[in-house]
Backbone as a printed PyTorch tensor [residue, N CA C, xyz], in Angstrom:
tensor([[[  9.8820,  14.1040, -31.7040],
         [  9.3420,  15.3690, -31.1280],
         [  7.9520,  15.0710, -30.4840]],

        [[  7.1280,  14.2650, -31.0130],
         [  5.8350,  13.8600, -30.3210],
         [  6.1950,  13.3050, -28.9310]],

        [[  7.2390,  12.3980, -28.8270],
         [  7.5360,  11.8070, -27.5800],
         [  7.9540,  12.8580, -26.5880]],

        [[  8.8210,  13.8800, -26.9880],
         [  9.2230,  14.8940, -26.0830],
         [  7.9560,  15.7330, -25.6210]],

        [[  7.1400,  16.0340, -26.4780],
         [  5.8550,  16.8130, -26.1470],
         [  5.0250,  15.9630, -25.1100]],

        [[  4.9640,  14.6120, -25.3640],
         [  4.1690,  13.8420, -24.4810],
         [  4.7710,  13.7870, -23.0970]],

        [[  6.1650,  13.6830, -23.0620],
         [  6.8590,  13.7110, -21.8090],
         [  6.6350,  14.9500, -21.0470]],

        [[  6.7080,  16.0800, -21.6510],
         [  6.4770,  17.3610, -20.9490],
         [  5.0360,  17.4670, -20.4350]],

        [[  4.0980,  17.0480, -21.4240],
         [  2.6030,  17.1310, -20.9750],
         [  2.3670,  16.1730, -19.7940]],

        [[  2.9450,  14.9920, -19.8210],
         [  2.7900,  14.0450, -18.7880],
         [  3.4310,  14.4940, -17.4870]],

        [[  4.6290,  15.0800, -17.6070],
         [  5.3360,  15.7140, -16.4880],
         [  4.4730,  16.7470, -15.8050]],

        [[  3.9490,  17.6520, -16.5910],
         [  3.1430,  18.8170, -16.0310],
         [  1.9440,  18.3680, -15.4420]],

        [[  1.2660,  17.1800, -15.9810],
         [ -0.0030,  16.6660, -15.2930],
         [  0.4650,  16.0510, -13.9550]],

        [[  1.5780,  15.3070, -13.9560],
         [  1.9930,  14.5840, -12.7500],
         [  2.2440,  15.5860, -11.7550]],

        [[  2.9510,  16.7690, -12.0490],
         [  3.3360,  17.7990, -11.2530],
         [  2.0880,  18.5290, -10.6320]],

        [[  1.0510,  18.6470, -11.3320],
         [ -0.1950,  19.2320, -10.8300],
         [ -0.8010,  18.2750,  -9.7740]],

        [[ -0.8800,  17.0350, -10.1050],
         [ -1.4430,  16.1050,  -9.1420],
         [ -0.6150,  16.0390,  -7.8940]],

        [[  0.7750,  16.0020,  -8.0150],
         [  1.5880,  15.8890,  -6.8330],
         [  1.5570,  17.1500,  -6.0120]],

        [[  1.4150,  18.3420,  -6.6020],
         [  1.2280,  19.5960,  -5.8310],
         [ -0.1300,  19.5710,  -5.1660]],

        [[ -1.1790,  19.0380,  -5.7810],
         [ -2.4830,  18.9180,  -5.1250],
         [ -2.4000,  18.1790,  -3.8320]],

        [[ -1.6390,  17.0850,  -3.7820],
         [ -1.5220,  16.1920,  -2.6410],
         [ -0.3850,  16.5090,  -1.7140]],

        [[  0.2650,  17.7230,  -1.8890],
         [  1.3860,  18.1000,  -1.0450],
         [  2.6400,  17.2500,  -1.1350]],

        [[  2.9000,  16.9130,  -2.3580],
         [  4.1430,  16.0480,  -2.6210],
         [  5.1280,  16.8320,  -3.5200]],

        [[  6.3340,  17.0320,  -2.9430],
         [  7.2620,  17.8090,  -3.7770],
         [  8.6120,  17.0730,  -3.6250]],

        [[  9.6950,  17.5410,  -4.2630],
         [ 11.0290,  16.9900,  -4.0610],
         [ 11.4560,  17.0250,  -2.6390]],

        [[ 10.9480,  18.0450,  -1.9360],
         [ 11.4960,  18.2840,  -0.5790],
         [ 10.6380,  17.8200,   0.5710]],

        [[  9.2280,  17.5960,   0.2240],
         [  8.4140,  17.2880,   1.3410],
         [  7.2730,  16.3970,   0.7530]],

        [[  6.5610,  15.7340,   1.7430],
         [  5.4370,  14.9810,   1.4980],
         [  4.5000,  15.1840,   2.7230]],

        [[  3.2480,  15.7330,   2.3650],
         [  2.3050,  15.9620,   3.3980],
         [  1.4080,  14.7040,   3.5550]],

        [[  1.1880,  14.2780,   4.8270],
         [  0.4530,  13.1120,   5.0820],
         [ -0.7470,  13.5760,   6.0150]],

        [[ -1.9460,  13.0540,   5.5830],
         [ -3.0480,  13.4020,   6.2410],
         [ -3.0770,  12.8420,   7.7030]],

        [[ -3.5780,  13.6710,   8.6520],
         [ -3.7270,  13.2140,  10.0520],
         [ -2.4100,  13.1920,  10.9240]],

        [[ -2.5330,  12.4450,  11.9340],
         [ -1.4010,  12.3910,  12.8500],
         [ -0.3750,  11.3550,  12.6080]],

        [[ -0.6680,  10.3550,  11.7590],
         [  0.1980,   9.2460,  11.4940],
         [  0.0270,   8.1640,  12.4750]],

        [[ -0.8470,   8.3110,  13.4630],
         [ -1.0450,   7.3210,  14.5290],
         [ -1.9780,   6.1240,  14.0780]],

        [[ -2.9340,   6.3090,  13.2110],
         [ -3.8080,   5.0900,  12.8590],
         [ -2.9420,   3.9760,  12.3510]],

        [[ -3.4480,   2.8400,  12.5140],
         [ -2.8020,   1.6470,  12.1500],
         [ -3.5840,   0.8960,  11.0170]],

        [[ -2.7130,   0.3150,  10.0620],
         [ -3.3500,  -0.3700,   8.9800],
         [ -2.6470,  -1.5960,   8.7180]],

        [[ -3.4050,  -2.5060,   8.1620],
         [ -2.8630,  -3.8730,   7.7070],
         [ -2.7340,  -3.9220,   6.2490]],

        [[ -1.6980,  -4.3570,   5.7120],
         [ -1.3970,  -4.4090,   4.3090],
         [ -1.1320,  -5.8810,   3.8680]],

        [[ -1.5440,  -6.2120,   2.7150],
         [ -1.4560,  -7.5610,   2.1710],
         [ -0.9320,  -7.4820,   0.6760]],

        [[  0.1190,  -8.1650,   0.3290],
         [  0.5230,  -8.1170,  -1.0320],
         [ -0.4200,  -8.8900,  -1.8700]],

        [[ -0.6240,  -8.3380,  -3.1210],
         [ -1.6100,  -8.9140,  -4.0570],
         [ -1.2630, -10.3730,  -4.3100]],

        [[  0.0780, -10.7400,  -4.3980],
         [  0.3330, -12.1140,  -4.6410],
         [ -0.1610, -13.0000,  -3.5220]],

        [[ -0.0710, -12.5310,  -2.3090],
         [ -0.5290, -13.3170,  -1.1800],
         [ -1.9840, -13.4360,  -1.1640]],

        [[ -2.6480, -12.4000,  -1.5990],
         [ -4.1160, -12.4730,  -1.7350],
         [ -4.5170, -13.4390,  -2.7350]],

        [[ -3.8840, -13.4890,  -3.9540],
         [ -4.1810, -14.4110,  -4.9410],
         [ -3.9340, -15.8880,  -4.5530]],

        [[ -2.7410, -16.0710,  -3.7420],
         [ -2.3680, -17.3300,  -3.2650],
         [ -3.4090, -17.8410,  -2.2550]],

        [[ -3.8900, -16.9650,  -1.4160],
         [ -4.8930, -17.3620,  -0.4260],
         [ -6.2220, -17.8080,  -1.0440]],

        [[ -6.6150, -17.0310,  -2.1550],
         [ -7.7360, -17.3820,  -2.8490],
         [ -7.6650, -18.8040,  -3.4430]],

        [[ -6.6150, -19.0330,  -4.0540],
         [ -6.4580, -20.3580,  -4.6740],
         [ -6.3620, -21.3740,  -3.6710]],

        [[ -5.7460, -21.1430,  -2.3960],
         [ -5.5520, -22.1270,  -1.4440],
         [ -7.0460, -22.4460,  -0.9440]],

        [[ -7.8270, -21.5100,  -0.7200],
         [ -9.1740, -21.7130,  -0.2160],
         [ -9.9920, -22.5310,  -1.1620]],

        [[ -9.9250, -22.1210,  -2.5420],
         [-10.6700, -22.8230,  -3.5070],
         [-10.2710, -24.2930,  -3.6480]],

        [[ -8.9460, -24.5340,  -3.5240],
         [ -8.4350, -25.8680,  -3.8490],
         [ -8.5090, -26.7870,  -2.4870]],

        [[ -8.4860, -26.2510,  -1.3650],
         [ -8.3280, -27.0270,  -0.1580],
         [ -9.4170, -26.9740,   0.8660]],

        [[-10.3680, -26.0220,   0.7580],
         [-11.2940, -25.8260,   1.8320],
         [-12.7810, -26.1290,   1.2820]],

        [[-13.4010, -27.0080,   1.9750],
         [-14.7650, -27.2590,   1.5780],
         [-15.6740, -26.4980,   2.4700]],

        [[-16.6670, -25.8320,   1.8460],
         [-17.6200, -24.9210,   2.4890],
         [-18.2490, -25.7010,   3.7310]],

        [[-18.5060, -26.8900,   3.5090],
         [-19.2580, -27.7800,   4.5130],
         [-18.3840, -27.7760,   5.8900]],

        [[-17.1090, -27.6540,   5.7760],
         [-16.1860, -27.6780,   6.8920],
         [-16.2330, -26.3660,   7.6340]],

        [[-16.9120, -25.3520,   7.0730],
         [-16.9180, -24.0170,   7.7750],
         [-18.2880, -23.7110,   8.4380]],

        [[-19.2550, -24.5310,   8.3570],
         [-20.5390, -24.2180,   8.8950],
         [-20.9140, -25.2840,   9.9410]],

        [[-21.6920, -24.8000,  10.9680],
         [-22.2740, -25.6250,  11.9020],
         [-23.3970, -26.5020,  11.2950]],

        [[-23.6880, -27.6390,  11.8950],
         [-24.7500, -28.4270,  11.2530],
         [-26.1090, -27.7790,  11.4870]],

        [[-26.1860, -27.0010,  12.6800],
         [-27.3680, -26.2880,  13.0970],
         [-27.7280, -25.1560,  12.1740]],

        [[-26.8280, -24.2570,  11.7900],
         [-27.1040, -23.1100,  11.0090],
         [-25.8930, -22.5440,  10.2900]],

        [[-26.1890, -21.8140,   9.2260],
         [-25.0010, -21.3300,   8.5580],
         [-24.7640, -19.8780,   9.2310]],

        [[-23.5740, -19.7880,   9.7680],
         [-23.2030, -18.5030,  10.2570],
         [-21.7110, -18.3430,  10.3800]],

        [[-21.2000, -17.1940,  10.4500],
         [-19.8050, -16.9190,  10.4350],
         [-18.9560, -17.8360,   9.4980]],

        [[-19.4030, -17.8930,   8.2430],
         [-18.7170, -18.6800,   7.2690],
         [-17.6870, -17.8620,   6.5030]],

        [[-17.4850, -16.5900,   6.6740],
         [-16.5780, -15.7970,   6.0120],
         [-15.1820, -16.0500,   6.4980]],

        [[-14.1910, -15.8980,   5.6080],
         [-12.7390, -16.0970,   5.8790],
         [-12.0570, -14.8440,   5.5740]],

        [[-11.4650, -14.1720,   6.6540],
         [-10.6800, -12.9760,   6.4480],
         [ -9.2430, -13.3950,   5.9120]],

        [[ -8.9240, -12.6380,   4.8470],
         [ -7.5590, -12.8190,   4.2850],
         [ -6.8150, -11.5640,   4.6920]],

        [[ -5.6040, -11.8130,   5.3360],
         [ -4.8440, -10.6420,   5.7780],
         [ -3.4590, -11.1130,   6.0870]],

        [[ -2.6960, -10.1400,   6.5190],
         [ -1.3040, -10.5170,   6.9730],
         [ -1.2780, -10.8340,   8.4160]],

        [[ -2.1650, -10.1730,   9.2280],
         [ -2.1290, -10.3880,  10.6580],
         [ -1.3390,  -9.4710,  11.4980]],

        [[ -0.7300,  -8.4890,  10.8950],
         [  0.0730,  -7.5000,  11.5150],
         [ -0.3090,  -6.1620,  10.9650]],

        [[ -0.2920,  -5.0800,  11.7800],
         [ -0.5770,  -3.7480,  11.2190],
         [  0.6790,  -2.9190,  11.5490]],

        [[  0.5700,  -1.6710,  10.9680],
         [  1.7350,  -0.6940,  11.2030],
         [  0.9950,   0.6950,  11.1160]],

        [[  1.6820,   1.6170,  11.8790],
         [  1.0550,   2.9350,  11.8720],
         [  1.3060,   3.6480,  10.5560]],

        [[  0.5740,   4.5730,  10.2200],
         [  0.7790,   5.4120,   9.0180],
         [  2.1890,   6.0330,   9.0350]],

        [[  2.6150,   6.4990,  10.1840],
         [  3.9190,   7.1130,  10.3450],
         [  4.9540,   6.1330,  10.0540]],

        [[  4.9010,   5.0000,  10.6390],
         [  5.8560,   3.8970,  10.5330],
         [  5.9090,   3.4880,   8.9980]],

        [[  4.8180,   3.4600,   8.3480],
         [  4.6580,   3.1050,   6.9030],
         [  5.4000,   4.1230,   6.1630]],

        [[  5.0420,   5.4800,   6.3860],
         [  5.8510,   6.5090,   5.7560],
         [  7.2260,   6.5350,   5.7780]],

        [[  7.7470,   6.2530,   6.9880],
         [  9.1540,   6.2570,   7.2430],
         [  9.7770,   5.0130,   6.5100]],

        [[  9.1190,   3.9160,   6.3830],
         [  9.6120,   2.7500,   5.7080],
         [  9.6530,   2.9840,   4.2050]],

        [[  8.6710,   3.6020,   3.6400],
         [  8.6700,   3.8960,   2.2290],
         [  9.6840,   4.8920,   1.9980]],

        [[  9.9520,   5.9720,   2.7830],
         [ 10.9400,   6.9460,   2.7150],
         [ 12.3410,   6.2440,   2.5810]],

        [[ 12.5940,   5.2530,   3.5310],
         [ 13.8880,   4.5790,   3.4760],
         [ 14.0310,   3.7690,   2.2160]],

        [[ 12.9410,   3.0550,   1.8780],
         [ 13.1160,   2.0890,   0.6850],
         [ 13.4200,   2.9140,  -0.6490]],

        [[ 12.7240,   3.9640,  -0.9110],
         [ 12.9210,   4.7220,  -2.0780],
         [ 14.0440,   5.8160,  -2.0070]],

        [[ 14.5690,   5.9060,  -0.8340],
         [ 15.6980,   6.9470,  -0.7560],
         [ 15.2850,   8.2890,  -0.7040]],

        [[ 14.0520,   8.5920,  -0.4080],
         [ 13.5500,   9.9560,  -0.1670],
         [ 14.1360,  10.7360,   0.8800]],

        [[ 14.8160,  11.8320,   0.4750],
         [ 15.5560,  12.6240,   1.4770],
         [ 14.8090,  13.7700,   1.9900]],

        [[ 13.6080,  14.0600,   1.4570],
         [ 12.7720,  15.1590,   2.0150],
         [ 12.1170,  14.9500,   3.2580]],

        [[ 11.3240,  15.9360,   3.7420],
         [ 10.5810,  15.7910,   5.0100],
         [  9.2320,  15.2160,   4.9350]],

        [[  8.8510,  14.5170,   5.8790],
         [  7.4960,  14.0340,   6.1240],
         [  6.8420,  14.9180,   7.0490]],

        [[  5.5940,  15.4750,   6.5650],
         [  4.9240,  16.4210,   7.5050],
         [  3.4590,  15.8140,   7.5830]],

        [[  2.9240,  15.9600,   8.7910],
         [  1.5510,  15.4280,   9.1590],
         [  0.6460,  16.6440,   9.2500]],

        [[ -0.3910,  16.5110,   8.4540],
         [ -1.3950,  17.5870,   8.3740],
         [ -2.5680,  17.2800,   9.4390]],

        [[ -2.4540,  17.9090,  10.6960],
         [ -3.3080,  17.5200,  11.6980],
         [ -4.7950,  18.0860,  11.4330]],

        [[ -4.8830,  18.9800,  10.4130],
         [ -6.1820,  19.4170,  10.1650],
         [ -7.1020,  18.3030,   9.3440]],

        [[ -6.3760,  17.3620,   8.8870],
         [ -7.0060,  16.2250,   8.0800],
         [ -7.4350,  15.1450,   9.1040]],

        [[ -8.4530,  14.3890,   8.7360],
         [ -8.9510,  13.2970,   9.6710],
         [ -8.0060,  12.1690,   9.5870]],

        [[ -7.9500,  11.4690,  10.7440],
         [ -7.2240,  10.2280,  10.9100],
         [ -7.9720,   8.9860,  10.3490]],

        [[ -9.2710,   9.1100,  10.5150],
         [-10.1270,   7.9160,  10.1070],
         [-10.0590,   6.9000,  11.2350]],

        [[-10.5010,   5.7770,  10.9220],
         [-10.5700,   4.7330,  11.9480],
         [ -9.1020,   4.4400,  12.5010]],

        [[ -8.9680,   4.3750,  13.7960],
         [ -7.6360,   4.2770,  14.4770],
         [ -6.8850,   2.9170,  14.1780]],

        [[ -7.6830,   1.7920,  13.8350],
         [ -7.0330,   0.5120,  13.6410],
         [ -7.8770,  -0.2460,  12.7140]],

        [[ -7.2210,  -0.8100,  11.7110],
         [ -8.0340,  -1.7260,  10.7200],
         [ -7.0280,  -3.0060,  10.6270]],

        [[ -7.3520,  -3.8710,  11.3840],
         [ -6.5360,  -5.2620,  11.5630],
         [ -7.5350,  -6.2940,  11.5290]],

        [[ -7.4000,  -7.2640,  10.5150],
         [ -8.4180,  -8.4540,  10.4830],
         [ -7.9780,  -9.4730,  11.4300]],

        [[ -9.0100, -10.1580,  11.8640],
         [ -8.8360, -11.4370,  12.6110],
         [ -8.5840, -12.5510,  11.5160]],

        [[ -7.4770, -13.1150,  11.4920],
         [ -7.0790, -14.0700,  10.3880],
         [ -7.0120, -15.4490,  11.0390]],

        [[ -7.4960, -15.6440,  12.2810],
         [ -7.2620, -16.9720,  12.8970],
         [ -7.9230, -18.1680,  12.1940]],

        [[ -9.0670, -17.8330,  11.5120],
         [ -9.7400, -18.9230,  10.8470],
         [ -8.8140, -19.4570,   9.7180]],

        [[ -8.2760, -18.5140,   8.8680],
         [ -7.4910, -18.8310,   7.8120],
         [ -6.1970, -19.4870,   8.2030]],

        [[ -5.6370, -19.0050,   9.2190],
         [ -4.4030, -19.7630,   9.8230],
         [ -4.7680, -21.2080,  10.2450]],

        [[ -5.9340, -21.3950,  10.9360],
         [ -6.2550, -22.7130,  11.5150],
         [ -6.4380, -23.6470,  10.1260]],

        [[ -6.8650, -23.0410,   9.0780],
         [ -7.0200, -23.8400,   7.8230],
         [ -5.7000, -24.1200,   7.0900]],

        [[ -4.7730, -23.5850,   7.6440],
         [ -3.3990, -23.9750,   7.0820],
         [ -2.6950, -22.9590,   6.1330]],

        [[ -3.1780, -21.7440,   6.0700],
         [ -2.6090, -20.6660,   5.1830],
         [ -2.1290, -19.5510,   5.9110]],

        [[ -1.0410, -18.9260,   5.5160],
         [ -0.6690, -17.5640,   6.0630],
         [  0.1540, -16.9370,   5.0360]],

        [[  0.1400, -15.5140,   4.9790],
         [  0.8540, -14.7760,   4.0910],
         [  2.2590, -14.9740,   4.2440]],

        [[  3.0060, -14.8020,   3.1490],
         [  4.5140, -15.0250,   3.0750],
         [  5.2770, -13.7300,   2.7020]],

        [[  4.6180, -12.7220,   2.1620],
         [  5.3600, -11.5890,   1.6780],
         [  5.0610, -10.4450,   2.7760]],

        [[  6.2670, -10.1380,   3.4270],
         [  6.1620,  -9.0380,   4.4790],
         [  5.9630,  -7.6700,   3.7770]],

        [[  5.6510,  -6.8080,   4.5450],
         [  5.4110,  -5.3830,   4.0210],
         [  6.7290,  -4.7930,   3.4240]],

        [[  7.7140,  -4.8180,   4.1290],
         [  8.9640,  -4.2530,   3.5550],
         [  9.3990,  -4.9260,   2.2160]],

        [[  9.3560,  -6.1540,   2.2790],
         [  9.6740,  -7.0110,   1.0610],
         [  8.7920,  -6.6030,  -0.1740]],

        [[  7.4400,  -6.5050,   0.2130],
         [  6.5370,  -6.1380,  -0.8770],
         [  6.7350,  -4.8330,  -1.3960]],

        [[  7.0230,  -3.7790,  -0.5510],
         [  7.2330,  -2.4320,  -1.0300],
         [  8.4920,  -2.4680,  -1.8480]],

        [[  9.5470,  -3.1400,  -1.3680],
         [ 10.8080,  -3.1220,  -2.1800],
         [ 10.6130,  -3.7550,  -3.5200]],

        [[  9.8240,  -4.7670,  -3.5770],
         [  9.5550,  -5.4090,  -4.8370],
         [  8.8080,  -4.5260,  -5.7920]],

        [[  7.7750,  -3.9020,  -5.2800],
         [  6.9510,  -3.0030,  -6.0610],
         [  7.7650,  -1.8070,  -6.7360]],

        [[  8.6050,  -1.2800,  -5.6970],
         [  9.4480,  -0.0320,  -6.0640],
         [ 10.4870,  -0.4560,  -7.1060]],

        [[ 11.0880,  -1.6800,  -6.9920],
         [ 12.1570,  -2.0220,  -7.9030],
         [ 11.4980,  -2.3650,  -9.2160]],

        [[ 10.3820,  -2.9330,  -9.2110],
         [  9.5860,  -3.2410, -10.5330],
         [  9.3140,  -1.8120, -11.2040]],

        [[  8.8470,  -0.9200, -10.4460],
         [  8.5680,   0.3960, -11.0190],
         [  9.7730,   1.0330, -11.5930]],

        [[ 10.9230,   1.0020, -10.8970],
         [ 12.1760,   1.5110, -11.4220],
         [ 12.6270,   0.9000, -12.7520]],

        [[ 12.4150,  -0.3400, -12.8190],
         [ 12.7420,  -1.1370, -14.0690],
         [ 11.8460,  -0.8540, -15.2410]],

        [[ 10.6110,  -0.5590, -14.9490],
         [  9.5970,  -0.3110, -16.0780],
         [  9.2970,   1.1350, -16.3990]],

        [[  9.8290,   2.0770, -15.5770],
         [  9.5950,   3.5230, -15.9240],
         [ 10.8340,   4.2640, -15.9190]],

        [[ 11.0070,   5.0250, -17.0750],
         [ 12.2910,   5.7910, -17.2420],
         [ 12.2720,   6.9310, -16.1420]],

        [[ 13.4450,   7.4760, -15.7880],
         [ 13.5770,   8.4950, -14.9050],
         [ 12.8020,   9.7760, -15.3460]],

        [[ 12.1240,  10.5080, -14.5030],
         [ 11.3750,  11.7120, -14.9470],
         [ 12.1690,  12.8810, -14.4240]],

        [[ 11.8000,  14.0480, -15.0010],
         [ 12.6060,  15.3190, -14.5560],
         [ 12.3840,  15.4670, -13.0970]],

        [[ 13.2480,  16.1920, -12.4590],
         [ 13.1370,  16.5120, -11.0410],
         [ 11.7840,  17.3040, -10.8050]],

        [[ 11.2350,  16.9570,  -9.5910],
         [  9.9660,  17.5640,  -9.2680],
         [ 10.0760,  19.0610,  -9.0770]],

        [[ 11.3540,  19.4880,  -8.8870],
         [ 11.4960,  20.9320,  -8.5940],
         [ 11.6160,  21.7510,  -9.9000]],

        [[ 11.8650,  21.0830, -10.9660],
         [ 12.0210,  21.6680, -12.3240],
         [ 10.7140,  22.2790, -12.7380]],

        [[ 10.6890,  23.6060, -13.1860],
         [  9.6630,  24.1930, -13.8030],
         [ 10.1800,  25.1850, -14.8850]],

        [[  9.3110,  25.3570, -15.7630],
         [  9.7330,  26.3030, -16.8750],
         [ 10.2660,  27.5460, -16.3310]],

        [[ 11.4690,  27.9610, -16.8760],
         [ 11.9450,  29.2690, -16.5680],
         [ 12.9000,  29.1240, -15.2090]],

        [[ 12.9800,  27.9600, -14.5870],
         [ 13.7700,  27.9260, -13.4500],
         [ 15.1060,  27.3170, -13.9010]]])
């Protein structure tokens, strides 16, 4: 009985949060136009890059003998995707049959966030997990570790 009460309470809390952000069984509201572009990197690739740098790169190789400048190393995938393309990709992967709507009253933010990863590539490392592969992996892991929840359209008395 405690478990059933917790499930109902958790469902109701989740429903409130989803409603707040415009997410229902039938639609998902996305801020802005969907045109801004973002770069995504899988956390496994980030960890791999960090270990690669620590094990293979000597700080002395990154600096000029005259002065220390530009010694940072950007870690990224090197490719960006529009928010709209991302939403459509996620929709396809999870099998969402509802509508995606864009809320033009909300800000787009910076139109592009793409790192220059040329230094890291020149040092011999590049990401190996593409965005689609990464999203599929995360989604399948979520499905395996979380039991199905009641339909988002279910409410008491319906």
